[in-house]
PDB file of C-alpha atoms in Angstrom:
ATOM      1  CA  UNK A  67      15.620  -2.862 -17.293  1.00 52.00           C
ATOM      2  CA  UNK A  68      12.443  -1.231 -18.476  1.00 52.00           C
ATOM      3  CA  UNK A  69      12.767   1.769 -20.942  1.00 46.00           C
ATOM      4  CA  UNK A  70      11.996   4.419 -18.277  1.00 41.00           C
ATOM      5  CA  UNK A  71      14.180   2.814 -15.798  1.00 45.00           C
ATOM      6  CA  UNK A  72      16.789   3.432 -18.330  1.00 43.00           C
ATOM      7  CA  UNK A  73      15.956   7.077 -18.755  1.00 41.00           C
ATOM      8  CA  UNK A  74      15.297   8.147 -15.110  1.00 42.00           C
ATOM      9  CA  UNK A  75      17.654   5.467 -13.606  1.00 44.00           C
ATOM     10  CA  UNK A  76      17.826   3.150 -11.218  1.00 45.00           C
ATOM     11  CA  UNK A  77      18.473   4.027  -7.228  1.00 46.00           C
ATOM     12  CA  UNK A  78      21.450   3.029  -6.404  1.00 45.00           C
ATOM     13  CA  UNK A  79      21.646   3.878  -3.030  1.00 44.00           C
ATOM     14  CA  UNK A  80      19.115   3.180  -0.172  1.00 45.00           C
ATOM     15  CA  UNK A  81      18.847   6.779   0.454  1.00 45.00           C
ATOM     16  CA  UNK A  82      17.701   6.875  -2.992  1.00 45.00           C
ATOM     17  CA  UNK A  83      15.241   4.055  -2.942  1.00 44.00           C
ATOM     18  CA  UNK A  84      12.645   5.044  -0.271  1.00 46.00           C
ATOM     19  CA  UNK A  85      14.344   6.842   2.465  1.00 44.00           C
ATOM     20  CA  UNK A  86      14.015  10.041   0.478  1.00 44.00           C
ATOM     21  CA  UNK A  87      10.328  10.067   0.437  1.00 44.00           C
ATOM     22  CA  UNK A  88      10.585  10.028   4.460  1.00 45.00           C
ATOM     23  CA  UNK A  89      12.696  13.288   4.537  1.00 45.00           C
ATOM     24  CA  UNK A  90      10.813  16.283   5.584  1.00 45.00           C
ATOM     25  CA  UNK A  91       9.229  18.283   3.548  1.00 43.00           C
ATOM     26  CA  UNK A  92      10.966  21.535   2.630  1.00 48.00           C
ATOM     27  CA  UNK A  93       9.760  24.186   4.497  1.00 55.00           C
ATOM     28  CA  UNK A  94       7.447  26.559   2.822  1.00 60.00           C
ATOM     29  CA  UNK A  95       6.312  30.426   3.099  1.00 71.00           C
ATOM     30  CA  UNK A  96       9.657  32.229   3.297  1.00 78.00           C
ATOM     31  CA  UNK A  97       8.602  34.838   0.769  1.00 88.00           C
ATOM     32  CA  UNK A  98       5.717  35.468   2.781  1.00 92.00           C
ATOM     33  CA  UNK A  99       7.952  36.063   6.026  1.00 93.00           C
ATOM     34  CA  UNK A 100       9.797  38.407   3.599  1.00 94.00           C
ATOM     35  CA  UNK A 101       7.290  40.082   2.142  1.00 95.00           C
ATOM     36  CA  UNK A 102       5.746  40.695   6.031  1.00 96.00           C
ATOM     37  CA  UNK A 103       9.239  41.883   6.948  1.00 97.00           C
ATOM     38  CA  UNK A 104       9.348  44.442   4.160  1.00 97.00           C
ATOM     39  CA  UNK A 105       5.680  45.447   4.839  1.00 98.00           C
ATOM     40  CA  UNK A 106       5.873  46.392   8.308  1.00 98.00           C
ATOM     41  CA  UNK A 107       9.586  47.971   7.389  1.00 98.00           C
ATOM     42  CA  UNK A 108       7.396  50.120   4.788  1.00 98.00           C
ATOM     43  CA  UNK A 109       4.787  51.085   7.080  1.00 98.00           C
ATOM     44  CA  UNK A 110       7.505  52.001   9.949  1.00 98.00           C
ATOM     45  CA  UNK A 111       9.581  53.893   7.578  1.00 98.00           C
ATOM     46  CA  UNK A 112       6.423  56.064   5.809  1.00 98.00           C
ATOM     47  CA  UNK A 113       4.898  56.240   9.759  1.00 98.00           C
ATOM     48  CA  UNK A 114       8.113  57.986  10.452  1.00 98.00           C
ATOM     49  CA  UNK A 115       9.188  60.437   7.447  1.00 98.00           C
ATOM     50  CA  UNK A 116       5.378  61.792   7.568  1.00 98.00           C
ATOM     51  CA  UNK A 117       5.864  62.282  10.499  1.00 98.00           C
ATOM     52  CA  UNK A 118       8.990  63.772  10.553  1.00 98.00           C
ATOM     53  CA  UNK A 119       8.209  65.716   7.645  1.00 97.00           C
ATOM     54  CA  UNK A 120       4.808  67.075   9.404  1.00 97.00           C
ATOM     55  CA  UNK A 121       6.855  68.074  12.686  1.00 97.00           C
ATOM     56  CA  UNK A 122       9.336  69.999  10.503  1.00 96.00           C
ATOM     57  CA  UNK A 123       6.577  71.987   8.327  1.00 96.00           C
ATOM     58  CA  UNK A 124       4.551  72.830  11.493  1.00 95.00           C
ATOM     59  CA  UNK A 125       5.941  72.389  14.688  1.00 95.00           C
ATOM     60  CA  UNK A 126       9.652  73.586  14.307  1.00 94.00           C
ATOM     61  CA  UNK A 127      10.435  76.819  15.347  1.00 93.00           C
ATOM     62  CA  UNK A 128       6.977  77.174  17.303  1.00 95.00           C
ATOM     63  CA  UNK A 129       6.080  76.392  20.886  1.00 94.00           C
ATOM     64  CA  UNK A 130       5.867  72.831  21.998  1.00 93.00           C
ATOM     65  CA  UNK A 131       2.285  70.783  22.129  1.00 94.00           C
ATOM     66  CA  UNK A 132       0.936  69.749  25.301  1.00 94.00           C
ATOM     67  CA  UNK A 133      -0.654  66.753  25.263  1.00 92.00           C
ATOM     68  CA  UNK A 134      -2.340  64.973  28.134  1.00 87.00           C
ATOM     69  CA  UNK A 135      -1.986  67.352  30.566  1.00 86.00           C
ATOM     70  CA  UNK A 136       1.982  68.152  31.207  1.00 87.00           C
ATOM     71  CA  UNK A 137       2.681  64.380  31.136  1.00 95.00           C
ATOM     72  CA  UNK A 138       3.624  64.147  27.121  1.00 96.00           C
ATOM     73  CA  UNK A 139       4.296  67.215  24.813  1.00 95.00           C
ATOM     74  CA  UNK A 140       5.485  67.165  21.080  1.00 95.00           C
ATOM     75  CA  UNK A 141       8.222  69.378  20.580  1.00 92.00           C
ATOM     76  CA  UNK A 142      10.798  69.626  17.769  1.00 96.00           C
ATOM     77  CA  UNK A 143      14.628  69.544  18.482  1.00 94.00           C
ATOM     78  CA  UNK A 144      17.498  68.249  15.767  1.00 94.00           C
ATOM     79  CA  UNK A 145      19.609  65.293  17.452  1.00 90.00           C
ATOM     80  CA  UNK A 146      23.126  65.063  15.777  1.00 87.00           C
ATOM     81  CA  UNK A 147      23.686  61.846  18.355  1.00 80.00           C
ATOM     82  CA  UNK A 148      22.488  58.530  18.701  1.00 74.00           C
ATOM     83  CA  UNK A 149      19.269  57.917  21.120  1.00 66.00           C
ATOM     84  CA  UNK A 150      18.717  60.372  24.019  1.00 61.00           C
ATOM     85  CA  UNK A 151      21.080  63.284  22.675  1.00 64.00           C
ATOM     86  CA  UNK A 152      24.549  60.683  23.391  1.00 70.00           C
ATOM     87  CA  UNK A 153      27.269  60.733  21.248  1.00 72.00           C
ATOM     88  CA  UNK A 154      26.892  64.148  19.200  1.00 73.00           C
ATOM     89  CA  UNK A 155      30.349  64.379  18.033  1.00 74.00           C
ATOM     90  CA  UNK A 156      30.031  60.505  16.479  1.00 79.00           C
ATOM     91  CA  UNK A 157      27.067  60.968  14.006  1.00 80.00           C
ATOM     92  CA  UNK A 158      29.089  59.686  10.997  1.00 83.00           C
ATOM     93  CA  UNK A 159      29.593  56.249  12.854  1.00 86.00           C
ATOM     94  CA  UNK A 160      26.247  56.170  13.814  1.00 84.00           C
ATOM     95  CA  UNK A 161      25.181  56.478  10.266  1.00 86.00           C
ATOM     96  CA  UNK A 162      27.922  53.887   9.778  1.00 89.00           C
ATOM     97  CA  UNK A 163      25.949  51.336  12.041  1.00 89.00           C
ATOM     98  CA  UNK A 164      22.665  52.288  10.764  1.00 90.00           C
ATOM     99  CA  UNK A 165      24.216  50.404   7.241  1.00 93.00           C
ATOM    100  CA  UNK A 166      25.470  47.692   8.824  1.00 95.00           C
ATOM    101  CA  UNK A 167      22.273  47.066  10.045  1.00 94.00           C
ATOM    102  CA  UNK A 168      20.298  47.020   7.376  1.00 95.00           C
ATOM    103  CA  UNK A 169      22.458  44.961   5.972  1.00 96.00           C
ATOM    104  CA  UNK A 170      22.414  42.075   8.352  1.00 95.00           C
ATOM    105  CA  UNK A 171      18.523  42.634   8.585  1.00 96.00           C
ATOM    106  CA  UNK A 172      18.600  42.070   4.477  1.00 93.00           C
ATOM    107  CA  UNK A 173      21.093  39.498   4.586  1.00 93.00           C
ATOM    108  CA  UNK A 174      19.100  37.960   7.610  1.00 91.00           C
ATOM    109  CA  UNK A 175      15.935  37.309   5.508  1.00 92.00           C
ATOM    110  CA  UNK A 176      17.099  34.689   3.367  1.00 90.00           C
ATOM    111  CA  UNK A 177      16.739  32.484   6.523  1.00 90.00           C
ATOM    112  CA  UNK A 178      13.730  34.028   7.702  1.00 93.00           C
ATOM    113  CA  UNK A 179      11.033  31.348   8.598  1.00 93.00           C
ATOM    114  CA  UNK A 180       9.103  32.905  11.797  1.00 94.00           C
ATOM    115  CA  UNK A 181       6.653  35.014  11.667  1.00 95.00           C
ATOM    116  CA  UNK A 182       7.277  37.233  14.715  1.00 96.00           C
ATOM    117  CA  UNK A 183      11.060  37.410  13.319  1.00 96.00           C
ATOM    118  CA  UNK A 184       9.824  38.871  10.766  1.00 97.00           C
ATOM    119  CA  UNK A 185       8.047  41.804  12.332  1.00 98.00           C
ATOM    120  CA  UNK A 186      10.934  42.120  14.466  1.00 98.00           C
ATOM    121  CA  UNK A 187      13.369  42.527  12.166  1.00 97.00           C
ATOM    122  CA  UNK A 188      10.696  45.070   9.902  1.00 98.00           C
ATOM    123  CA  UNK A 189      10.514  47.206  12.893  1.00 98.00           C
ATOM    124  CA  UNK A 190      14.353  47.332  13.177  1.00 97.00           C
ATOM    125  CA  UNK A 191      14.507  47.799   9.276  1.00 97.00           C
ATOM    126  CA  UNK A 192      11.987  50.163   8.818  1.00 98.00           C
ATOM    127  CA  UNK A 193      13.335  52.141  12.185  1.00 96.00           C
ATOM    128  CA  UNK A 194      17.117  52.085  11.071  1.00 96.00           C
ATOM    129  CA  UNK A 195      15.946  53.297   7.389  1.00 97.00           C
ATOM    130  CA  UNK A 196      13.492  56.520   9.038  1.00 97.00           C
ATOM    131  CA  UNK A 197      16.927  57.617  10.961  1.00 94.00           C
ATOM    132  CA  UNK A 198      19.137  56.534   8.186  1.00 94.00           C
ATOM    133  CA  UNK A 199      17.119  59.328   5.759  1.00 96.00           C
ATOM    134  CA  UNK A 200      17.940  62.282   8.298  1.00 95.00           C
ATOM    135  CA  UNK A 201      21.584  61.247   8.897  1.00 92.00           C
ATOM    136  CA  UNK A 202      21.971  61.277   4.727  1.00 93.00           C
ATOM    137  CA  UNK A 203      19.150  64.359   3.970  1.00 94.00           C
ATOM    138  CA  UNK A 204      19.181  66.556   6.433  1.00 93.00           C
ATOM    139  CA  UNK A 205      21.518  69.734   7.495  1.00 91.00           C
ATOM    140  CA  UNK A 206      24.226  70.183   8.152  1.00 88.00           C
ATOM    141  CA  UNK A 207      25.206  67.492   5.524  1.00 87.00           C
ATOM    142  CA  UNK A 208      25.089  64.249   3.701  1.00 87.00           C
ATOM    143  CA  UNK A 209      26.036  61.182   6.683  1.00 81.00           C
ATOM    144  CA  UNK A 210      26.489  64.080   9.398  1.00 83.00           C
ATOM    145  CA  UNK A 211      22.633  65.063   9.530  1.00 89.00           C
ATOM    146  CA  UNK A 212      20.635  64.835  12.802  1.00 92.00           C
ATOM    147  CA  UNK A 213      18.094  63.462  13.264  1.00 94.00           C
ATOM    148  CA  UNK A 214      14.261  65.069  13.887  1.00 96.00           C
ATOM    149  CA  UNK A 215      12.993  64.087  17.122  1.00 96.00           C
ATOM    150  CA  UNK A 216       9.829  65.246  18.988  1.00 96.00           C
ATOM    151  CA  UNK A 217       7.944  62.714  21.374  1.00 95.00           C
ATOM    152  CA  UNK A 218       8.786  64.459  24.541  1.00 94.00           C
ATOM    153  CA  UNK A 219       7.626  62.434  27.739  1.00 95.00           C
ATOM    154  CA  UNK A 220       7.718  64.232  30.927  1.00 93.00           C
ATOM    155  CA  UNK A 221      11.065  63.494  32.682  1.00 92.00           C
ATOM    156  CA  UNK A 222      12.513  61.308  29.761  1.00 91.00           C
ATOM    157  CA  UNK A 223      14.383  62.139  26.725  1.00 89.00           C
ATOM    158  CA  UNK A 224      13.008  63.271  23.216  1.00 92.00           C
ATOM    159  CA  UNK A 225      12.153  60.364  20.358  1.00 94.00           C
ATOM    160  CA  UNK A 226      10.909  59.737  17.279  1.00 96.00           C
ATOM    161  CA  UNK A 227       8.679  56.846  15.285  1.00 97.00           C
ATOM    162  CA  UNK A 228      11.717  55.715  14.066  1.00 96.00           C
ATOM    163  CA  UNK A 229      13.155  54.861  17.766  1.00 94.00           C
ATOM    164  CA  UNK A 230      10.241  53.914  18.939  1.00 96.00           C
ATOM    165  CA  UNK A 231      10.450  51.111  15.856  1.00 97.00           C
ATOM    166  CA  UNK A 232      13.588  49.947  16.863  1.00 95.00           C
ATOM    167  CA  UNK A 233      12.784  49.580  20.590  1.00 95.00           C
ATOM    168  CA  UNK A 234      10.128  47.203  19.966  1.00 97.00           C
ATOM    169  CA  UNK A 235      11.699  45.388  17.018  1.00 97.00           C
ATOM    170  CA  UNK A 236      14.653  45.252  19.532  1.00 96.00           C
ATOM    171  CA  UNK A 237      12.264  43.967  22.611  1.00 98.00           C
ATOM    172  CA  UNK A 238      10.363  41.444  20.994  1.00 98.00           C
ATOM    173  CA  UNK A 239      13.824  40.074  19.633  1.00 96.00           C
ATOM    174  CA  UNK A 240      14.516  39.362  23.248  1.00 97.00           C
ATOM    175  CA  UNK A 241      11.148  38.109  23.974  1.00 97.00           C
ATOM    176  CA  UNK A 242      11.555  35.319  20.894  1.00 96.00           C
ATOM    177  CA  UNK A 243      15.421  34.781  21.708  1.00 94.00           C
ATOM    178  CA  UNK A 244      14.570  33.653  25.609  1.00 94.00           C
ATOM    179  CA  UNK A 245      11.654  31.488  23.654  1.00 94.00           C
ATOM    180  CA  UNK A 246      13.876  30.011  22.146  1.00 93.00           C
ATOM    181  CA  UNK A 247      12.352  30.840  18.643  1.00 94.00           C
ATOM    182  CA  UNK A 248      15.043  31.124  16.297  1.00 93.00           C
ATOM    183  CA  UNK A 249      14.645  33.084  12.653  1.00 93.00           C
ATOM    184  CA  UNK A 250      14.548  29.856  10.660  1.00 89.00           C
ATOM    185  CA  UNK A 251      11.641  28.549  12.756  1.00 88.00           C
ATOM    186  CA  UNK A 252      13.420  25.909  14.506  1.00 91.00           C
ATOM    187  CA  UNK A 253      12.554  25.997  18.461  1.00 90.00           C
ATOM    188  CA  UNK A 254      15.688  25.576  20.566  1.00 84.00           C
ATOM    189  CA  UNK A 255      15.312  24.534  24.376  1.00 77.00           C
ATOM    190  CA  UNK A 256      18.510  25.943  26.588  1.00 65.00           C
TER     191      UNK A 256
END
């Protein structure tokens, strides 16, 4: 036994002895996928308190914007319920789920491999966190705030940034889940 045989040892298994070499590689750019995730969460989440905070200074308490014609107008109304004025009475569990998902999202991202994932979930982050703010900042109190919405399209109900984050976070999960693109990467074939 040579001296450096001695000191890094000998394989003693033939996993050890060559098969090793022909595992695959470990996968590599995670933090990037993480740092893309938190990006586009940032740049939902600032999209959506300037804007939020830019309704509330100027458009609150004044007569609605038309905007292309009668088909969209931008006009300020408090939502103590979850999307499309539901739920009113249940804004403390809705804060509640807002949490939980940005937990799971956070949690989520130590797996996070995929690209697309990862804009996905930063959508739903950054969407969950605009909302989140009102529900804990905003009158009538901390967890029980509502929410500023003010994208009004003709015929449909009022929104925000921060919904319209979460839609297509929540769409283009759907779009990579009948892929068959998973959040590690892998490709799965149903």
């Amino acid at each position: 036994m040579t001296e450096a045989e001695r000191i890094i040892g000998t394989p003693d298994t033939p996993e050890d002895s060559g098969e090793r070499a022909s595992a695959p590689a470990p996968r590599t750019g995670r933090g990037r996928r993480i740092a893309v995730l938190f990006a586009v969460a940032a740049f939902a989440y600032a999209l959506d308190l300037g804007s939020k905070l830019l309704v509330v200074a100027k458009l609150e308490h004044h007569a609605p914007i038309q905007l292309a014609g009668d088909l969209l107008e931008l006009h300020a109304i408090r939502n103590p319920g979850a999307a499309f004025g539901f739920g009113a009475a249940f804004t403390i569990i809705f804060t509640v789920i807002a949490v939980a998902v940005i937990v799971v999202i956070v949690r989520l991202s130590r797996k996070l491999y995929s690209f697309p994932w990862a804009v996905a979930l930063g959508l739903l982050l950054g969407g969950a966190l605009g909302n989140l703010t009102d529900r804990i900042f905003r009158a009538p109190g901390v967890f029980q705030g509502e929410v500023v919405d003010f994208i009004a399209p003709r015929g449909f109900a009022v929104f925000n940034l921060a919904d319209s984050a979460i839609v297509c976070g929540g769409i283009l999960i759907v779009l990579l889940s009948f892929r068959g693109l998973d959040p590690d990467g892998t490709v799965h074939k149903d």
